[in-house]
CSV table of C-alpha atoms in Angstrom, one decimal:
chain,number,residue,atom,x,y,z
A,24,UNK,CA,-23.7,18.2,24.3
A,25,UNK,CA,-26.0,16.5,27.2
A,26,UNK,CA,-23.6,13.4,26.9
A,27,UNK,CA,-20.9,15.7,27.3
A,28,UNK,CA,-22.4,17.1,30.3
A,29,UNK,CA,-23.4,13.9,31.9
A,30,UNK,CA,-20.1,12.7,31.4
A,31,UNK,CA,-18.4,15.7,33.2
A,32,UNK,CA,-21.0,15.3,35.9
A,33,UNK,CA,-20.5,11.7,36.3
A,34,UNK,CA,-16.8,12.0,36.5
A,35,UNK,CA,-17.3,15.0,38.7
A,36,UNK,CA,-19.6,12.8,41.2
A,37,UNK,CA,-16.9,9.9,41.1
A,38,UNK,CA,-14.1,12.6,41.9
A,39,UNK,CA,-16.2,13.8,45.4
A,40,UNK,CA,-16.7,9.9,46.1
A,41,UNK,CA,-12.9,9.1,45.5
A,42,UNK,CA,-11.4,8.6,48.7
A,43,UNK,CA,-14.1,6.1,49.7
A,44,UNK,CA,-14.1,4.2,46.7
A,45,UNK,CA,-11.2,1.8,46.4
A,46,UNK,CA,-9.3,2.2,42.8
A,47,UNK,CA,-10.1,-0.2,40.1
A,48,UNK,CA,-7.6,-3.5,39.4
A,49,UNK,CA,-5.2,-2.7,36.4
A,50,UNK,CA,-6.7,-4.0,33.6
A,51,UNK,CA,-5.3,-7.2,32.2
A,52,UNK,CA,-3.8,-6.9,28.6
A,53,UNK,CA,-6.3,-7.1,25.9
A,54,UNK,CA,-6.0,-10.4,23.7
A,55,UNK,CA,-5.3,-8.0,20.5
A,56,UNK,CA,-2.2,-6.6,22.5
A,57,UNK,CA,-0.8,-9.5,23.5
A,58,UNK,CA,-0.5,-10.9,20.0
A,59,UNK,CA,1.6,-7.9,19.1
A,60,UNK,CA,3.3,-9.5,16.2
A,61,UNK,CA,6.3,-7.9,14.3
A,62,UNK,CA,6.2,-10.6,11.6
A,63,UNK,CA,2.8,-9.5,10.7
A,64,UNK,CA,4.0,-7.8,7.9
A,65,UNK,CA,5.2,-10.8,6.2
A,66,UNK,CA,2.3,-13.1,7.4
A,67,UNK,CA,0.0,-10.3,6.4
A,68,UNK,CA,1.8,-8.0,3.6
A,69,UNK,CA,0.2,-4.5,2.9
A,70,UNK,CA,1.6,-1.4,1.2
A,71,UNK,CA,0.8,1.4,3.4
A,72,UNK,CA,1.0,5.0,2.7
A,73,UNK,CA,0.3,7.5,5.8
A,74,UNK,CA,-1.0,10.8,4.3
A,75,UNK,CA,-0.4,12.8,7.7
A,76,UNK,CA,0.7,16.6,8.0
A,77,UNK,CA,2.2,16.6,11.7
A,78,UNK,CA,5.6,15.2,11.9
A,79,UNK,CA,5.6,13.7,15.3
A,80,UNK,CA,2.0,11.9,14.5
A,81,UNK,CA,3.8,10.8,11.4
A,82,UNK,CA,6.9,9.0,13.6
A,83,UNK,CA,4.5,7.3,16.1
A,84,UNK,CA,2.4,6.1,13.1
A,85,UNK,CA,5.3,5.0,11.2
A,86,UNK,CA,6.5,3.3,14.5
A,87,UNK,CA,4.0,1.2,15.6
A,88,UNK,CA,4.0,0.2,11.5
A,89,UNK,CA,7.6,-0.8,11.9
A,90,UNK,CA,7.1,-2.6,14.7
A,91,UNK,CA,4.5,-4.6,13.2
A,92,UNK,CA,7.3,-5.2,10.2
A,93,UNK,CA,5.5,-2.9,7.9
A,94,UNK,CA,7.3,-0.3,5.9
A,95,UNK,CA,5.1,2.8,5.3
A,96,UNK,CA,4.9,5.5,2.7
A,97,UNK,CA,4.6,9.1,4.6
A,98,UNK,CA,3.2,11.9,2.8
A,99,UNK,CA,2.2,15.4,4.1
A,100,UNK,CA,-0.9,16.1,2.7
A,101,UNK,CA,-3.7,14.5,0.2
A,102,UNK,CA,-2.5,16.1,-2.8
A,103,UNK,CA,0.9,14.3,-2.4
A,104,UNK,CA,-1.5,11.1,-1.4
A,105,UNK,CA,-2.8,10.8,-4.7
A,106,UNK,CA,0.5,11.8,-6.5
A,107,UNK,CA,1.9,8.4,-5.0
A,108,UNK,CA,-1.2,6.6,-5.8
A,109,UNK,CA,-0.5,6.9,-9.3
A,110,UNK,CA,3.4,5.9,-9.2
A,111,UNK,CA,2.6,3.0,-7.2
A,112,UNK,CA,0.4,0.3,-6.1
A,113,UNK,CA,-0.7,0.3,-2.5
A,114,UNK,CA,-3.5,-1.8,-0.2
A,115,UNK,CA,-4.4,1.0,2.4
A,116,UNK,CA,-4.1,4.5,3.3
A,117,UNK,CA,-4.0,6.0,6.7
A,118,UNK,CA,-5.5,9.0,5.9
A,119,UNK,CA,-5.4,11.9,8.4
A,120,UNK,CA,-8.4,14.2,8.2
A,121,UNK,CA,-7.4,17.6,8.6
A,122,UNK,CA,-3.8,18.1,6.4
A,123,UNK,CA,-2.9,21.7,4.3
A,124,UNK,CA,-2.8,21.4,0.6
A,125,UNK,CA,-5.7,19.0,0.6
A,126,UNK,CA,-7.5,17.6,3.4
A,127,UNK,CA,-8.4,13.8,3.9
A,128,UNK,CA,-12.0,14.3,3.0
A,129,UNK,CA,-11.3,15.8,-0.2
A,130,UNK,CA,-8.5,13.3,-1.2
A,131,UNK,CA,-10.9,10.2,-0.7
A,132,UNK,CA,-13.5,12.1,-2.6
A,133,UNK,CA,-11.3,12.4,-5.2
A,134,UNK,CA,-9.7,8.8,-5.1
A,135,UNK,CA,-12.9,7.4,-5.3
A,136,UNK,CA,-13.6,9.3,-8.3
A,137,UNK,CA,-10.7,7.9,-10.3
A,138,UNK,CA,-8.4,10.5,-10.2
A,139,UNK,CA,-5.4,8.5,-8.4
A,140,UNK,CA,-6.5,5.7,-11.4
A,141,UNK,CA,-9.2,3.3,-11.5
A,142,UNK,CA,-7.3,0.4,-9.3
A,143,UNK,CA,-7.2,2.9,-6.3
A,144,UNK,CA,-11.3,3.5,-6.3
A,145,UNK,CA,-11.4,0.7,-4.0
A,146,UNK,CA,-8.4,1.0,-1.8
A,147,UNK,CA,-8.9,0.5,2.0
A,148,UNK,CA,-8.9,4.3,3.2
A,149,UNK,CA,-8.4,4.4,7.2
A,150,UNK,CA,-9.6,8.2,8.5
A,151,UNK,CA,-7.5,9.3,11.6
A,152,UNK,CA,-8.9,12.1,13.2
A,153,UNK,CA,-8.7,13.7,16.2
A,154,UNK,CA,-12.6,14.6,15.8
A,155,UNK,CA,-14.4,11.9,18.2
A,156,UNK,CA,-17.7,13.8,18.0
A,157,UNK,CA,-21.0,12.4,16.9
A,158,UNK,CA,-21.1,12.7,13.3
A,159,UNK,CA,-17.2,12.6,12.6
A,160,UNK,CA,-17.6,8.6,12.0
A,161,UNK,CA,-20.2,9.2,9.5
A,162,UNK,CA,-18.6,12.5,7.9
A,163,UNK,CA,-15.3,10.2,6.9
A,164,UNK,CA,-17.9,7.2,5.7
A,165,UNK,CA,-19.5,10.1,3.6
A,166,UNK,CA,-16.5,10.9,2.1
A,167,UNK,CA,-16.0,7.2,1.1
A,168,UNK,CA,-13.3,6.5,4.0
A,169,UNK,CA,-13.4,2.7,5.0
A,170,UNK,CA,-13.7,2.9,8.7
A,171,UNK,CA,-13.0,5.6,11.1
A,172,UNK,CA,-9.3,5.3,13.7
A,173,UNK,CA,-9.0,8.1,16.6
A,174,UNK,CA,-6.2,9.5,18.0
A,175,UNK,CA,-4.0,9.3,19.6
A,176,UNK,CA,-3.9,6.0,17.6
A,177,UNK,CA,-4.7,2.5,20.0
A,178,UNK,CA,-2.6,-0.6,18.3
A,179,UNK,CA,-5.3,-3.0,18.6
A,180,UNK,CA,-7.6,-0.8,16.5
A,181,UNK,CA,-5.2,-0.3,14.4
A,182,UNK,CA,-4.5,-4.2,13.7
A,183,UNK,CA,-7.5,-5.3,14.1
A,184,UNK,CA,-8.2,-2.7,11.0
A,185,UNK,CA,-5.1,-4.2,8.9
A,186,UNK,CA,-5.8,-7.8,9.4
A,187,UNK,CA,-9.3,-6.9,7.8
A,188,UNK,CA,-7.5,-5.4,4.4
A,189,UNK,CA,-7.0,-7.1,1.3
A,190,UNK,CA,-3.8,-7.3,0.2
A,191,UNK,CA,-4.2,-5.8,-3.5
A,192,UNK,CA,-1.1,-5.0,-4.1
A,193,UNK,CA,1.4,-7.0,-7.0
């Protein structure tokens, strides 16, 4: 809470000094962006399953995937996450955190437990969560999540995060 409010009273103080401060240069494109790559998915080949509930999340997700030449499983919820877990092989999950049915905590819980079978205990599990408060990082850790993506989703955290998964998958 008292980074919150410094933050609102720094942004605040910025906002009174505005019209004597001259606006920032655009920032230059980030290395990460500019190597933007739709072959990754054949230099770098991942299943990928999206276990997200909201449909228009699910589109941009499945987009940016696309365009980095990746075709990606969507599912609606974690119970229908682990139900494609056992029919098929995959190397990482985008899991959403908050979904009906069976949220993203309790789905990684479980898949580490064994009940999607014993190859998917060590999958690459991606949290996306809206949450960026302190503790939500560690919450989806807890759970047994791999690392922690916020949205709305950025595409360099999001490749940077895929070129760091093993491909598992036969």
């Amino acid at each position: 809470q008292s980074a919150l409010l410094e933050a609102l009273n720094k942004t605040l103080a910025d906002t009174r000094h505005a019209e004597t401060v001259k606006p920032p240069a655009p920032a230059a494109p980030t290395t990460v962006a500019m190597k933007f790559d739709p072959a990754m998915g054949k230099q770098h080949p991942l299943r990928i399953i999206v276990a997200e509930d909201n449909v228009v999340n699910q589109k941009l997700i499945a987009g940016l995937l696309r365009r980095l030449g990746y075709q990606p499983q969507l599912v609606g919820h974690g119970l229908s996450c682990l139900e494609a877990l056992r029919r098929d092989i995959y190397d990482l999950i985008l899991m959403d955190c908050q979904m009906p049915e069976m949220d993203g905590y309790e789905a990684t819980i479980r898949i580490r437990k064994g009940e999607a079978g014993e190859d998917n205990r060590s999958i690459t599990i991606l949290a996306l969560t809206a949450a960026a408060m302190v503790g939500d990082r560690e919450k989806c850790l807890n759970a047994g999540m791999n690392d922690y993506l916020t949205k709305p989703l950025q595409a360099p955290d999001l490749i940077r995060l895929i070129l760091a998964t093993p491909a598992v998958s036969r």
